Structures are given as structure tokens and as C-alpha cells.
Short mmCIF file of C-alpha atoms in Angstrom, two decimals:
data_model
loop_
_atom_site.label_atom_id
_atom_site.label_comp_id
_atom_site.label_asym_id
_atom_site.label_seq_id
_atom_site.Cartn_x
_atom_site.Cartn_y
_atom_site.Cartn_z
CA MET A 1 -7.62 3.34 -47.43
CA VAL A 2 -3.89 3.28 -47.94
CA GLY A 3 -1.74 5.94 -46.38
CA LYS A 4 1.57 6.52 -44.78
CA ASN A 5 2.21 3.83 -42.19
CA SER A 6 4.92 2.23 -40.10
CA SER A 7 6.53 0.46 -42.98
CA GLY A 8 6.97 3.77 -44.73
CA LEU A 9 5.03 2.67 -47.83
CA LYS A 10 3.85 5.62 -49.86
CA LYS A 11 2.15 6.20 -53.15
CA LYS A 12 4.69 7.76 -55.42
CA LYS A 13 4.98 8.53 -59.08
CA CYS A 14 7.65 6.44 -60.71
CA LYS A 15 10.13 8.45 -62.72
CA ARG A 16 13.41 7.80 -64.39
CA SER A 17 16.32 10.15 -64.36
CA GLN A 18 18.00 10.76 -67.68
CA THR A 19 21.29 9.78 -66.05
CA SER A 20 19.94 6.46 -64.72
CA PRO A 21 22.38 3.61 -65.25
CA LEU A 22 19.53 1.10 -65.50
CA VAL A 23 19.25 1.46 -69.26
CA SER A 24 21.83 1.93 -71.95
CA PRO A 25 21.58 5.03 -74.10
CA SER A 26 18.86 4.67 -76.68
CA PRO A 27 17.09 6.92 -79.15
CA PRO A 28 14.81 9.52 -77.53
CA VAL A 29 11.22 8.48 -77.14
CA SER A 30 8.60 10.64 -78.71
CA GLY A 31 5.73 12.12 -76.80
CA SER A 32 3.25 9.63 -78.30
CA SER A 33 1.96 6.64 -76.37
CA SER A 34 3.33 4.13 -78.90
CA PRO A 35 5.59 1.44 -77.41
CA PRO A 36 9.33 1.61 -77.94
CA SER A 37 10.91 -0.08 -80.88
CA PRO A 38 12.40 -3.59 -80.57
CA ASP A 39 15.86 -2.02 -80.68
CA ALA A 40 15.01 0.22 -77.77
CA ARG A 41 13.59 -2.69 -75.84
CA SER A 42 16.77 -4.68 -76.34
CA HIS A 43 18.51 -2.28 -73.99
CA LEU A 44 16.15 -3.13 -71.12
CA PRO A 45 17.67 -5.44 -68.46
CA HIS A 46 15.14 -8.27 -68.24
CA ALA A 47 15.98 -9.10 -64.59
CA SER A 48 15.17 -5.63 -63.35
CA PRO A 49 12.02 -5.64 -61.22
CA ALA A 50 11.41 -2.04 -62.18
CA LEU A 51 10.74 -3.09 -65.80
CA ARG A 52 8.32 -5.92 -65.17
CA PRO A 53 4.70 -5.74 -66.39
CA LEU A 54 2.20 -4.16 -64.05
CA SER A 55 0.47 -7.46 -63.27
CA SER A 56 3.70 -8.87 -61.85
CA LEU A 57 4.47 -5.91 -59.61
CA ALA A 58 2.04 -7.00 -56.91
CA SER A 59 3.65 -10.43 -56.50
CA ALA A 60 7.23 -9.34 -56.94
CA PRO A 61 9.15 -8.63 -53.74
CA ALA A 62 10.04 -5.04 -53.11
CA PRO A 63 13.66 -4.15 -53.82
CA THR A 64 15.91 -4.11 -50.80
CA PRO A 65 17.59 -0.87 -49.71
CA MET A 66 20.90 -2.17 -51.05
CA GLU A 67 19.34 -2.97 -54.43
CA ALA A 68 17.70 0.44 -54.48
CA ALA A 69 21.03 2.09 -53.89
CA ALA A 70 22.65 0.07 -56.64
CA ALA A 71 19.89 1.03 -59.08
CA ALA A 72 19.86 4.71 -58.25
CA PRO A 73 21.98 7.14 -60.27
CA PRO A 74 25.03 8.57 -58.55
CA PRO A 75 24.29 12.00 -57.06
CA HIS A 76 26.07 14.67 -59.06
CA GLY A 77 28.23 12.05 -60.66
CA GLY A 78 29.57 10.78 -57.31
CA ALA A 79 29.89 7.24 -56.06
CA PRO A 80 26.55 5.55 -55.50
CA ALA A 81 25.22 4.07 -52.23
CA ARG A 82 27.52 5.99 -49.86
CA GLY A 83 24.63 8.00 -48.42
CA LEU A 84 22.51 4.87 -48.11
CA GLY A 85 25.31 3.12 -46.24
CA ARG A 86 25.61 5.97 -43.77
CA ARG A 87 21.89 5.96 -43.15
CA GLU A 88 21.85 2.19 -42.63
CA TYR A 89 24.59 2.48 -40.03
CA ALA A 90 22.73 5.35 -38.35
CA VAL A 91 19.53 3.28 -38.13
CA LEU A 92 21.52 0.29 -36.86
CA ALA A 93 23.18 2.37 -34.15
CA LEU A 94 20.03 4.21 -33.03
CA THR A 95 17.83 1.11 -32.79
CA PHE A 96 20.69 -0.70 -31.03
CA ALA A 97 21.03 2.08 -28.45
CA SER A 98 17.25 2.35 -28.05
CA TYR A 99 16.67 -1.28 -27.16
CA ALA A 100 19.83 -1.42 -25.06
CA ALA A 101 18.27 1.41 -23.04
CA PHE A 102 15.08 -0.64 -22.62
CA HIS A 103 17.10 -3.51 -21.16
CA ALA A 104 19.20 -1.19 -19.02
CA SER A 105 15.99 0.13 -17.43
CA ARG A 106 14.91 -3.46 -16.64
CA LYS A 107 18.10 -4.33 -14.82
CA PRO A 108 17.78 -2.28 -11.57
CA PRO A 109 15.25 -4.65 -9.91
CA SER A 110 17.79 -7.48 -10.06
CA ILE A 111 20.60 -5.26 -8.75
CA VAL A 112 18.62 -3.98 -5.74
CA LYS A 113 17.00 -7.34 -4.90
CA ALA A 114 19.50 -8.21 -2.19
CA VAL A 115 19.17 -4.74 -0.62
CA LEU A 116 15.36 -4.86 -0.66
CA SER A 117 15.28 -8.36 0.82
CA ALA A 118 17.54 -7.20 3.66
CA GLU A 119 16.11 -3.85 4.69
CA TRP A 120 12.99 -2.71 2.81
CA ALA A 121 9.48 -3.89 3.69
CA PRO A 122 7.49 -5.60 2.24
CA PHE A 123 10.41 -7.48 0.65
CA SER A 124 12.32 -8.23 3.84
CA GLY A 125 11.70 -11.26 6.00
CA ALA A 126 11.05 -14.91 5.23
CA ARG A 127 8.59 -14.18 2.42
CA GLY A 128 10.84 -11.57 0.82
CA PRO A 129 11.97 -13.78 -2.10
CA HIS A 130 8.32 -14.62 -2.82
CA ARG A 131 7.40 -10.94 -2.96
CA LEU A 132 10.36 -10.16 -5.21
CA GLY A 133 9.34 -12.96 -7.55
CA GLU A 134 5.80 -11.58 -7.66
CA LEU A 135 7.20 -8.16 -8.53
CA ASP A 136 9.07 -9.68 -11.46
CA VAL A 137 6.00 -11.46 -12.73
CA ALA A 138 3.97 -8.23 -12.50
CA PHE A 139 6.30 -6.62 -15.05
CA LEU A 140 6.82 -9.64 -17.27
CA SER A 141 3.20 -10.79 -17.44
CA ALA A 142 2.06 -7.27 -18.37
CA TYR A 143 4.87 -7.11 -20.93
CA ALA A 144 3.93 -10.48 -22.43
CA LEU A 145 0.21 -9.76 -22.70
CA ALA A 146 0.71 -6.26 -24.09
CA MET A 147 3.26 -7.53 -26.60
CA PHE A 148 0.59 -9.20 -28.75
CA ALA A 149 -1.35 -5.95 -29.06
CA ALA A 150 1.87 -3.98 -29.55
CA GLY A 151 2.69 -5.98 -32.67
CA HIS A 152 -0.62 -5.00 -34.29
CA LEU A 153 -0.10 -1.39 -33.25
CA ALA A 154 3.44 -1.27 -34.66
CA ASP A 155 2.19 -2.60 -38.01
CA ARG A 156 -0.23 0.32 -38.27
CA ALA A 157 1.33 3.25 -36.40
CA ASP A 158 4.19 5.63 -37.08
CA LEU A 159 7.20 3.67 -35.82
CA ARG A 160 9.27 6.71 -34.92
CA ARG A 161 6.56 8.27 -32.77
CA LEU A 162 5.49 5.00 -31.18
CA LEU A 163 9.05 4.00 -30.25
CA GLY A 164 9.92 7.46 -28.91
CA ALA A 165 6.73 7.64 -26.84
CA ALA A 166 7.35 4.15 -25.43
CA MET A 167 10.86 5.15 -24.35
CA LEU A 168 9.66 8.32 -22.62
CA ALA A 169 6.91 6.40 -20.83
CA SER A 170 9.37 3.68 -19.81
CA GLY A 171 11.62 6.31 -18.30
CA ALA A 172 8.70 7.66 -16.30
CA ALA A 173 7.74 4.20 -14.99
CA CYS A 174 11.32 3.41 -14.01
CA ALA A 175 11.65 6.76 -12.25
CA ALA A 176 8.44 6.03 -10.30
CA LEU A 177 10.07 2.94 -8.81
CA GLY A 178 13.10 5.00 -7.80
CA ALA A 179 10.87 7.65 -6.26
CA ALA A 180 9.56 5.02 -3.80
CA TYR A 181 12.92 5.20 -2.01
CA PHE A 182 12.84 8.96 -1.57
CA LEU A 183 9.12 9.03 -0.65
CA ASP A 184 9.52 6.08 1.76
CA VAL A 185 6.84 4.00 0.03
CA HIS A 186 6.42 0.44 1.36
CA ALA A 187 3.11 -0.60 -0.23
CA LEU A 188 3.43 -3.71 -2.41
CA ALA A 189 0.55 -2.44 -4.56
CA PHE A 190 2.57 0.65 -5.57
CA PHE A 191 5.56 -1.40 -6.71
CA ALA A 192 3.32 -3.86 -8.56
CA ALA A 193 1.41 -1.06 -10.32
CA ALA A 194 4.63 0.62 -11.41
CA GLN A 195 5.94 -2.70 -12.75
CA VAL A 196 2.71 -3.37 -14.65
CA ALA A 197 2.81 0.10 -16.21
CA SER A 198 6.46 -0.40 -17.14
CA GLY A 199 5.70 -3.76 -18.76
CA VAL A 200 2.87 -2.33 -20.87
CA VAL A 201 4.84 0.63 -22.27
CA GLN A 202 8.03 -1.39 -22.80
CA SER A 203 6.16 -3.96 -24.88
CA ALA A 204 5.99 -1.49 -27.78
CA GLY A 205 9.77 -1.27 -28.02
CA TRP A 206 10.59 -4.65 -29.50
CA PRO A 207 8.05 -4.76 -32.40
CA CYS A 208 9.12 -1.22 -33.36
CA VAL A 209 12.87 -1.80 -33.52
CA VAL A 210 12.46 -5.17 -35.28
CA ALA A 211 10.12 -3.60 -37.87
CA VAL A 212 12.59 -0.76 -38.50
CA MET A 213 15.44 -3.25 -38.89
CA GLY A 214 13.30 -5.34 -41.21
CA ASN A 215 12.58 -2.29 -43.36
CA TRP A 216 16.30 -1.61 -43.80
CA PHE A 217 17.90 -5.06 -43.60
CA GLY A 218 15.02 -7.51 -44.10
CA HIS A 219 16.46 -9.01 -47.31
CA ALA A 220 20.19 -8.76 -46.55
CA SER A 221 22.11 -11.90 -47.51
CA LYS A 222 23.89 -12.00 -44.13
CA ARG A 223 20.78 -11.28 -42.11
CA GLY A 224 21.69 -13.77 -39.38
CA THR A 225 25.08 -12.17 -38.77
CA ILE A 226 23.68 -8.63 -38.93
CA MET A 227 20.87 -9.48 -36.54
CA GLY A 228 23.22 -11.42 -34.28
CA VAL A 229 25.51 -8.42 -33.90
CA TRP A 230 22.56 -6.04 -33.57
CA ASN A 231 20.79 -8.19 -30.99
CA SER A 232 23.79 -7.92 -28.68
CA HIS A 233 21.94 -4.77 -27.55
CA THR A 234 20.15 -7.08 -25.10
CA SER A 235 23.36 -8.03 -23.32
CA VAL A 236 24.94 -4.61 -23.79
CA GLY A 237 21.86 -3.04 -22.19
CA ASN A 238 22.02 -5.54 -19.33
CA ILE A 239 25.70 -4.73 -18.81
CA ALA A 240 25.10 -0.99 -18.91
CA GLY A 241 22.12 -1.27 -16.58
CA SER A 242 24.09 -3.41 -14.13
CA VAL A 243 27.04 -1.03 -14.08
CA LEU A 244 24.89 2.10 -13.74
CA ALA A 245 22.63 0.63 -11.06
CA ALA A 246 25.51 -0.88 -9.06
CA ALA A 247 27.66 2.26 -9.31
CA VAL A 248 25.08 4.46 -7.56
CA LEU A 249 23.67 1.80 -5.23
CA GLU A 250 25.75 3.07 -2.32
CA PHE A 251 23.92 6.43 -2.47
CA GLY A 252 20.55 4.70 -2.05
CA TRP A 253 18.73 2.12 -4.16
CA GLY A 254 16.41 4.77 -5.58
CA TRP A 255 19.27 6.17 -7.65
CA SER A 256 19.70 2.76 -9.28
CA PHE A 257 16.35 3.38 -10.98
CA LEU A 258 16.62 7.11 -11.65
CA VAL A 259 19.86 6.99 -13.66
CA PRO A 260 18.66 4.37 -16.23
CA ALA A 261 15.32 6.21 -16.36
CA PHE A 262 17.06 9.40 -17.43
CA VAL A 263 19.10 7.54 -20.06
CA ILE A 264 16.12 5.92 -21.79
CA ALA A 265 14.09 9.14 -21.70
CA ALA A 266 16.96 11.12 -23.27
CA LEU A 267 17.35 8.53 -26.03
CA GLY A 268 13.58 8.64 -26.58
CA VAL A 269 13.90 12.31 -27.46
CA VAL A 270 16.69 11.46 -29.92
CA VAL A 271 14.47 8.82 -31.55
CA LEU A 272 11.58 11.26 -31.94
CA VAL A 273 13.87 13.79 -33.59
CA SER A 274 16.08 11.70 -35.85
CA LEU A 275 14.93 8.09 -36.44
CA VAL A 276 14.27 7.21 -40.10
CA ALA A 277 11.95 4.21 -39.89
CA HIS A 278 11.96 3.29 -43.59
CA PRO A 279 14.27 4.04 -46.55
CA SER A 280 11.36 5.71 -48.35
CA GLU A 281 11.20 8.38 -45.64
CA ALA A 282 14.70 9.46 -46.67
CA GLY A 283 13.85 9.38 -50.39
CA LEU A 284 15.89 6.23 -50.95
CA GLU A 285 13.31 4.12 -52.80
CA ALA A 286 14.44 2.36 -55.93
CA GLN A 287 14.12 4.57 -58.97
CA VAL A 288 11.86 2.65 -61.29
CA MET A 289 10.42 3.09 -64.74
CA GLU A 290 6.87 4.16 -65.29
CA VAL A 291 4.58 1.41 -66.54
CA GLU A 292 1.47 1.67 -68.65
CA MET A 293 -0.93 -0.66 -70.39
CA ASN A 294 -1.24 -0.63 -74.14
CA GLY A 295 -4.55 -0.72 -75.89
CA ASP A 296 -4.54 -4.19 -77.48
CA GLY A 297 -4.45 -6.34 -74.36
CA GLY A 298 -0.68 -6.70 -74.12
CA GLU A 299 1.49 -5.11 -71.44
CA GLU A 300 4.36 -2.91 -72.52
CA VAL A 301 7.05 -0.85 -70.83
CA GLU A 302 7.61 2.72 -71.92
CA LEU A 303 10.63 4.83 -71.00
CA LEU A 304 9.52 8.32 -70.06
CA GLY A 305 11.90 11.27 -70.24
CA GLU A 306 11.99 14.11 -67.76
CA ASP A 307 10.24 16.30 -70.32
CA LYS A 308 7.02 14.22 -70.40
CA LYS A 309 4.11 16.37 -71.50
CA GLU A 310 1.18 17.38 -69.34
CA ALA A 311 -1.07 15.18 -71.47
CA GLN A 312 0.37 12.15 -69.64
CA ALA A 313 -0.72 13.39 -66.18
CA ASN A 314 -3.99 11.45 -66.10
CA GLU A 315 -2.23 8.20 -66.93
CA ASP A 316 0.29 8.95 -64.16
CA ASP A 317 -2.53 9.34 -61.64
CA GLU A 318 -4.16 6.07 -62.73
CA LEU A 319 -0.85 4.25 -62.35
CA GLU A 320 -0.28 5.79 -58.92
CA MET A 321 -3.71 4.65 -57.70
CA GLU A 322 -3.26 1.13 -59.06
CA MET A 323 0.20 0.83 -57.50
CA GLY A 324 -1.22 2.03 -54.17
CA SER A 325 -3.95 -0.60 -54.29
CA GLN A 326 -1.28 -3.29 -54.45
CA LEU A 327 0.39 -2.29 -51.14
CA PRO A 328 0.44 -5.21 -48.69
CA ARG A 329 -2.07 -5.28 -45.87
CA ALA A 330 -1.15 -5.89 -42.25
CA ILE A 331 -1.44 -9.61 -41.44
CA GLY A 332 -3.99 -10.89 -38.90
CA PHE A 333 -3.03 -12.31 -35.50
CA PHE A 334 -4.30 -15.87 -36.07
CA GLU A 335 -3.12 -15.81 -39.67
CA ALA A 336 0.39 -15.07 -38.42
CA TRP A 337 0.22 -17.98 -35.96
CA ARG A 338 -0.51 -20.35 -38.88
CA LEU A 339 2.59 -19.33 -40.81
CA PRO A 340 5.11 -22.18 -41.15
CA GLY A 341 7.61 -22.27 -38.28
CA VAL A 342 6.02 -19.54 -36.16
CA ALA A 343 4.47 -21.81 -33.49
CA PRO A 344 7.50 -24.12 -32.96
CA PHE A 345 9.94 -21.22 -32.61
CA ALA A 346 7.50 -19.28 -30.39
CA PHE A 347 7.14 -22.18 -27.94
CA CYS A 348 10.86 -22.87 -28.07
CA LEU A 349 11.45 -19.25 -27.10
CA PHE A 350 8.95 -19.67 -24.24
CA PHE A 351 11.37 -22.01 -22.48
CA SER A 352 14.57 -20.45 -23.78
CA LYS A 353 13.56 -17.00 -22.53
CA LEU A 354 12.43 -18.51 -19.23
CA VAL A 355 16.04 -19.53 -18.63
CA ALA A 356 17.58 -16.27 -19.89
CA TYR A 357 15.31 -14.06 -17.77
CA THR A 358 15.83 -16.16 -14.68
CA PHE A 359 19.49 -15.22 -14.93
CA LEU A 360 18.61 -11.62 -15.80
CA TYR A 361 16.54 -11.11 -12.65
CA TRP A 362 18.16 -13.47 -10.15
CA LEU A 363 21.86 -13.86 -10.99
CA PRO A 364 23.11 -10.96 -8.78
CA PHE A 365 20.99 -12.33 -5.91
CA TYR A 366 22.40 -15.83 -6.50
CA ILE A 367 25.99 -14.53 -6.48
CA ARG A 368 25.35 -12.49 -3.34
CA ASN A 369 24.01 -15.50 -1.43
CA ASN A 370 26.53 -18.13 -2.62
CA ALA A 371 30.13 -17.88 -1.45
CA VAL A 372 32.91 -17.76 -4.04
CA ALA A 373 36.17 -19.24 -2.72
CA GLY A 374 34.64 -19.17 0.76
CA GLN A 375 33.76 -15.47 0.70
CA PHE A 376 30.44 -13.69 0.17
CA LEU A 377 30.54 -10.71 -2.19
CA SER A 378 28.99 -7.31 -1.50
CA HIS A 379 25.81 -6.10 -3.20
CA LYS A 380 27.80 -3.88 -5.57
CA ALA A 381 30.40 -6.55 -6.39
CA SER A 382 27.66 -9.13 -7.05
CA GLY A 383 25.90 -6.80 -9.48
CA ILE A 384 29.07 -6.00 -11.39
CA LEU A 385 30.22 -9.63 -11.50
CA SER A 386 26.89 -10.66 -13.04
CA ILE A 387 27.76 -8.77 -16.25
CA VAL A 388 30.12 -11.62 -17.17
CA PHE A 389 27.02 -13.66 -18.08
CA ASP A 390 25.89 -10.88 -20.42
CA ILE A 391 29.34 -10.55 -22.00
CA GLY A 392 29.13 -14.24 -22.85
CA GLY A 393 25.66 -13.60 -24.21
CA VAL A 394 26.97 -10.93 -26.61
CA LEU A 395 29.45 -13.32 -28.18
CA GLY A 396 26.94 -16.17 -28.10
CA GLY A 397 24.34 -14.19 -30.04
CA ILE A 398 26.88 -13.10 -32.66
CA SER A 399 28.25 -16.64 -32.99
CA ALA A 400 24.77 -18.14 -33.36
CA GLY A 401 23.90 -15.64 -36.10
CA PHE A 402 27.16 -16.23 -37.96
CA LEU A 403 26.88 -20.02 -37.72
CA SER A 404 23.25 -20.03 -38.87
CA ASP A 405 24.23 -17.95 -41.92
CA ALA A 406 27.18 -20.22 -42.68
CA ILE A 407 25.19 -23.47 -42.60
CA GLY A 408 21.82 -21.96 -43.58
CA ALA A 409 19.98 -23.71 -40.74
CA ARG A 410 18.44 -21.63 -37.96
CA ALA A 411 16.77 -24.53 -36.12
CA VAL A 412 19.91 -26.70 -36.14
CA THR A 413 21.96 -23.82 -34.73
CA SER A 414 19.40 -23.17 -31.99
CA VAL A 415 19.24 -26.84 -31.00
CA LEU A 416 23.04 -27.07 -30.88
CA PHE A 417 23.36 -24.08 -28.54
CA LEU A 418 20.48 -25.26 -26.35
CA PHE A 419 21.98 -28.73 -26.02
CA LEU A 420 25.41 -27.40 -25.03
CA SER A 421 23.89 -25.04 -22.48
CA ILE A 422 22.80 -28.01 -20.34
CA PRO A 423 26.32 -29.20 -19.39
CA ALA A 424 27.41 -25.55 -19.11
CA LEU A 425 24.81 -24.89 -16.39
CA ILE A 426 25.62 -28.12 -14.56
CA VAL A 427 29.34 -27.30 -14.48
CA TYR A 428 28.70 -23.70 -13.39
CA ARG A 429 26.52 -24.78 -10.48
CA THR A 430 28.97 -27.53 -9.44
CA TYR A 431 32.32 -25.79 -9.80
CA GLY A 432 31.54 -22.06 -9.96
CA SER A 433 32.17 -21.58 -6.24
CA ILE A 434 35.71 -22.99 -6.22
CA SER A 435 37.41 -19.73 -7.12
CA MET A 436 36.73 -16.40 -8.77
CA HIS A 437 38.44 -17.60 -11.97
CA HIS A 438 36.21 -20.67 -12.12
CA ASN A 439 33.14 -18.54 -11.45
CA ILE A 440 33.93 -16.01 -14.17
CA GLY A 441 34.89 -18.59 -16.80
CA LEU A 442 31.90 -20.87 -16.22
CA MET A 443 29.47 -17.95 -15.96
CA PHE A 444 30.76 -16.65 -19.30
CA LEU A 445 30.27 -20.09 -20.88
CA SER A 446 26.74 -20.34 -19.51
CA GLY A 447 25.82 -16.92 -20.90
CA TYR A 448 27.34 -17.82 -24.27
CA PHE A 449 25.14 -20.89 -24.79
CA VAL A 450 21.98 -19.68 -23.01
CA ASN A 451 21.71 -16.34 -24.85
CA GLY A 452 22.79 -17.67 -28.28
CA PRO A 453 19.46 -19.27 -29.33
CA TYR A 454 17.44 -16.62 -27.49
CA SER A 455 19.18 -13.93 -29.53
CA LEU A 456 18.86 -15.84 -32.81
CA ILE A 457 15.16 -16.63 -32.47
CA THR A 458 14.08 -13.12 -31.46
CA THR A 459 15.87 -11.47 -34.39
CA ALA A 460 16.98 -13.42 -37.48
CA VAL A 461 14.37 -16.18 -37.11
CA ALA A 462 11.56 -13.67 -36.47
CA THR A 463 12.67 -11.67 -39.51
CA ASP A 464 12.83 -14.84 -41.66
CA LEU A 465 9.34 -15.90 -40.62
CA GLY A 466 7.92 -12.40 -41.01
CA THR A 467 9.16 -12.04 -44.60
CA GLN A 468 8.85 -15.63 -45.85
CA ASP A 469 7.44 -16.63 -49.25
CA ALA A 470 4.19 -17.84 -47.69
CA ILE A 471 3.11 -14.22 -47.26
CA LYS A 472 4.64 -13.06 -50.54
CA GLY A 473 7.20 -10.80 -48.95
CA ASN A 474 4.62 -8.79 -46.97
CA SER A 475 6.94 -6.66 -44.84
CA ARG A 476 4.00 -5.37 -42.80
CA ALA A 477 3.66 -8.84 -41.22
CA LEU A 478 7.07 -8.54 -39.58
CA ALA A 479 6.03 -6.65 -36.44
CA THR A 480 3.10 -9.00 -35.84
CA VAL A 481 5.22 -12.14 -36.24
CA SER A 482 8.02 -10.79 -34.07
CA ALA A 483 5.48 -9.75 -31.42
CA ILE A 484 3.94 -13.25 -31.40
CA ILE A 485 7.32 -14.92 -31.01
CA ASP A 486 8.67 -12.52 -28.40
CA GLY A 487 5.31 -12.26 -26.63
CA THR A 488 5.12 -16.04 -26.23
CA GLY A 489 8.71 -16.04 -25.01
CA SER A 490 7.87 -13.27 -22.55
CA VAL A 491 5.20 -15.47 -20.94
CA GLY A 492 7.99 -17.92 -20.16
CA ALA A 493 10.16 -15.02 -19.05
CA ALA A 494 7.47 -14.09 -16.53
CA LEU A 495 7.15 -17.66 -15.29
CA GLY A 496 10.88 -18.27 -14.72
CA PRO A 497 11.60 -15.52 -12.18
CA LEU A 498 8.32 -16.23 -10.38
CA LEU A 499 9.16 -19.92 -9.98
CA THR A 500 12.69 -19.03 -8.91
CA GLY A 501 11.37 -16.85 -6.10
CA TYR A 502 9.55 -19.85 -4.61
CA ILE A 503 11.93 -22.67 -5.56
CA SER A 504 15.07 -20.88 -4.34
CA THR A 505 13.84 -21.16 -0.73
CA ARG A 506 14.26 -24.95 -1.13
CA GLY A 507 17.79 -24.67 -2.50
CA TRP A 508 19.51 -23.53 -5.66
CA ASN A 509 20.00 -27.05 -6.98
CA SER A 510 16.24 -27.18 -7.51
CA VAL A 511 16.39 -23.92 -9.47
CA PHE A 512 19.09 -25.25 -11.80
CA PHE A 513 17.10 -28.47 -12.28
CA MET A 514 14.11 -26.35 -13.38
CA LEU A 515 16.33 -24.51 -15.86
CA ILE A 516 17.68 -27.75 -17.36
CA VAL A 517 14.16 -29.17 -17.77
CA SER A 518 13.10 -25.96 -19.52
CA ILE A 519 16.03 -26.14 -21.96
CA SER A 520 15.16 -29.78 -22.75
CA LEU A 521 11.58 -28.81 -23.57
CA ALA A 522 12.83 -25.96 -25.80
CA ILE A 523 14.89 -28.48 -27.76
CA LEU A 524 11.87 -30.76 -28.26
CA PHE A 525 9.90 -28.02 -30.03
CA LEU A 526 12.64 -27.57 -32.64
CA ILE A 527 13.58 -31.22 -33.25
CA ARG A 528 11.28 -31.62 -36.26
CA LEU A 529 12.36 -28.35 -37.88
CA ALA A 530 16.03 -29.19 -37.29
CA LYS A 531 15.50 -32.62 -38.85
CA ASP A 532 13.83 -31.05 -41.89
CA GLU A 533 16.75 -28.64 -42.31
CA ILE A 534 19.26 -31.48 -42.18
CA VAL A 535 17.29 -33.55 -44.69
CA THR A 536 17.03 -30.56 -47.02
CA LYS A 537 20.77 -29.88 -46.84
CA LEU A 538 21.63 -33.52 -47.52
CA SER A 539 19.20 -33.74 -50.46
CA THR A 540 20.63 -30.63 -52.10
CA ARG A 541 24.17 -32.03 -51.91
CA SER A 542 23.23 -35.41 -53.37
#
């Protein structure tokens, strides 16, 4: 049974406005079912997907929102596509703010780590770092495991409702952690349960926002750049979460959770009220011609005027049912794993995200416990200084997306950024403590190269793989593919902070060695794909 789903696909009758610019003026068509004359057919643009035979509609890719806007007649004689552009920007902004809020609500644990390890049982004492690492893995392991199921759910559910509900539930879970301060809760089981609940509900956020972006921008020519700019929500959310949590830390660490919780819950209400998950929900589908089969085995196209007689209603219904039967099905989990490129990029992200999330959860703690120019920073100053890494990550993600579009090679771009991140981390660990200027500059450089490939793989690469030719443009596969890639990466994200909690007790040089080994393994998974991209580029030039 085909119905309204997350991708916004609906059964609709295909009509043509009399003012449509798709076809040049031609003699009126009579009410009979006879095909148009050769002269009338000569006006049809042969490249238009709307005018293809019915048998080719199932295999032809759906028109992009931009193409739909170009094909649609101007409203009331006005300029076309202006409304579509406004809606695209609105979707871009709302999904950006939504996922930034998700990341902002994840940031408080890293900001309050130093405070908890100093004064709040069970995280104080010699085993405090171990307990804090276990708290991180409680969230991230639940997030990673739930992500695989969330992708299937997002392919089948109403994206607006699912995303809004996930944001409200995330706000509640974050607020529960803050309430532990005011209720004087010291049980490790409570903190772990709240983190597990938070990980489960937050897992629905990423497949939803990626699916919505794929619906609106999935076939944009500059997809890498668009996704690179859009994916800066990760770093922007980290920055906002750090600033909010650090700003109220002096009033008690519980407030560091309550403020981000309120923000994500408020945005969840906005999403439920105003998010348009698919262009079709705003009536922006491409205006196409109605298609019918002629009686002698051939397939013809007939232009129907607005005054089509009631006698044609039965044929309209048959066409509508046949068009609905051609809607793409949601792809299976193991089928998605077998798609070309999915496994290498997923395992690359495993190690890349391990590094990124180690910084996300432990950088303020690292800064607090390592002197800069001979002085130790306060808890608040350490949290605020850590945003420099995320600022570098914003520019790194945008640069990676722009470069991958320019050279047309996602794997090569990812390998380049990963390779350069190794010397960046070595230099930051070696010289970052000399002065505040050295610390800021080298931290920025580390964030630039570490977050570049992470940003590229989770957005543009996931969108490429979820809409590739191997699945014939099935847009409903996008949430599943993105969930597989990000879910696999999230397993690494859970492992990194956990290992850091144990390894850091032996010294931070050991932690940085672990990060460098992880980056090297991430590169190995993409070597073959990068080589294939280089060979392809060289062969096309020769």
C-alpha cells in the first residue's frame, strides 16, 4: 500500500496549466482521445521528463525542486521560482538550527566534566575519569545502536512529526541530567539511564534532517558545498552549547543542562508547527503533462486542457493508480550495506568520528588540566576556549565540501584532510602549551582538518550514496544509507571517549597516539576509492 510518507510522495493527478511555458502555443486539442497531430507534437520539448512515455517514468529520476520551479508557470504572471527559493532557505535554516540544537544539548557533559571530577560523587576521586568515560559511552553506544533502527523509521514515518518529537524528548532527557544537581542525585545508574535515553531519542534527529535536505537539495549541482555549509551546524551547535553551558556554570552545573534543554525543546515545537519536509507538501511538484496509452500498442502523449470533459475521469484514475504503483520502496538494511561505497565510507567514519568526538567530550577537560603559558585555566575559561576547535571545524567542513565539488572527488578530499590532520595534532600537542596564541592557532588548525572529512562524509557523501544510480534515484533510501554511515561512525564515537577516560590516566601523549592511529586507519579504508577517483579523472582528461 502506498501512502503519504516521509519523502512526501503522493499520488496526484497530473495536469497542465494553459499558461505553462513547457509547450509553445499550438492548436486546441479536441475532446477525443486521438493523439495530437505531428505539428502539435513538434512543439513538445523532447528532453522534458514530463513528456516521456509512461514506461520510462518509473526509471527516470524525479525532477529536482529547482527543475520543478523552472518548469512551473509563473504565479499571476510574476517571476518564477521566487517562492521555491524562499522555502528552500527556510528548510535549510530550520534543519540547520534543529541539528545545531541537538549538538548543543550534547555539549554540557564535556563542559561540566572538570567540575564533576572535582566535587560530585561518583565522578570524583581516582576513578572519576573512568566513570566519566563510561557515562559518555552510555550515551554514544545507545545513540549508535538506535541509529540503525532510526534510519528505517525515518524512511517510513512523517519526518516533521518524528523530528519534532525527537527534539522534545531530547530536551526532557537533557533536563533530567540537570535535575540531578538540584535533587542531589549521586547514583551512577541514574546518570547512565538518562544518557541512554538521550542517545536513543537523539538518534532520530540525523536521519530526519538528512532526509529532508535530500528531498530539497538531493540533486543540486553544488551539493558538496551546500552540505558543507549546512553541516557546520555540528560545530555551530557545539559552540552554542559550550557558550551556554559555560556561561551559567557558575550558578551550578545543573543549569548547564537546563538551558540547552529548553532551547532544543522550543525548537522542537517550531519544527512541529512549520517544517515542510518535502516540496510536494507545499504544492511545489513539477507540473507535468498527463500521459495515456493509445490503443494500437504504441505510447503517445496527449496535451489536456483545463476544460477536459468528465468522460476522461476513469482514464485519470487509472493513470493515478499506475503512477502510484511506480513509487520507490524503502531500501532494506543489508541491501543498503551492499551499495557501492557505503561500507568503505562507513568504516572510515568509524575512526574519523572517534577522533572528532574525543575532542567534543574531552577537550575542555584537557585544557583545564594542561597549563597554557604556565597557567591553568578556570572551568569556564576552558569551556569557552574549546570553541576554537569547533570554529576551525566550521571552516574545515565548508572547505572540504567546496573542494570536493571543485575536483569532483569525495574520497580524495577526505584522504587529504585526514592526512594533514596527523601533523596538525602532533604540533598542537607539542607546542600548544607555549602561549595562548599558539594554543588558539594550533587548536583551530586541528579542528579544521579533523572535522573536514567528518563533515563531508556525514552529509555530501551520504547523500551521494543514498541517491546513486545503483538504486535508480530511490530517494527513500537516503535516510537508511545516512543512518548506516552515521551509525557506524557513532560506534567509533562511543569508543573514543571511553578509551580516553582510561588512557588519559597514563598521560595525554598516549591519547594523542591513539588519535593518530585512528586517523591512519580511516585513511586506509578510503585508499582504494581515492585511487579509483584519480584514475577516473586522469582517463577522462586523456
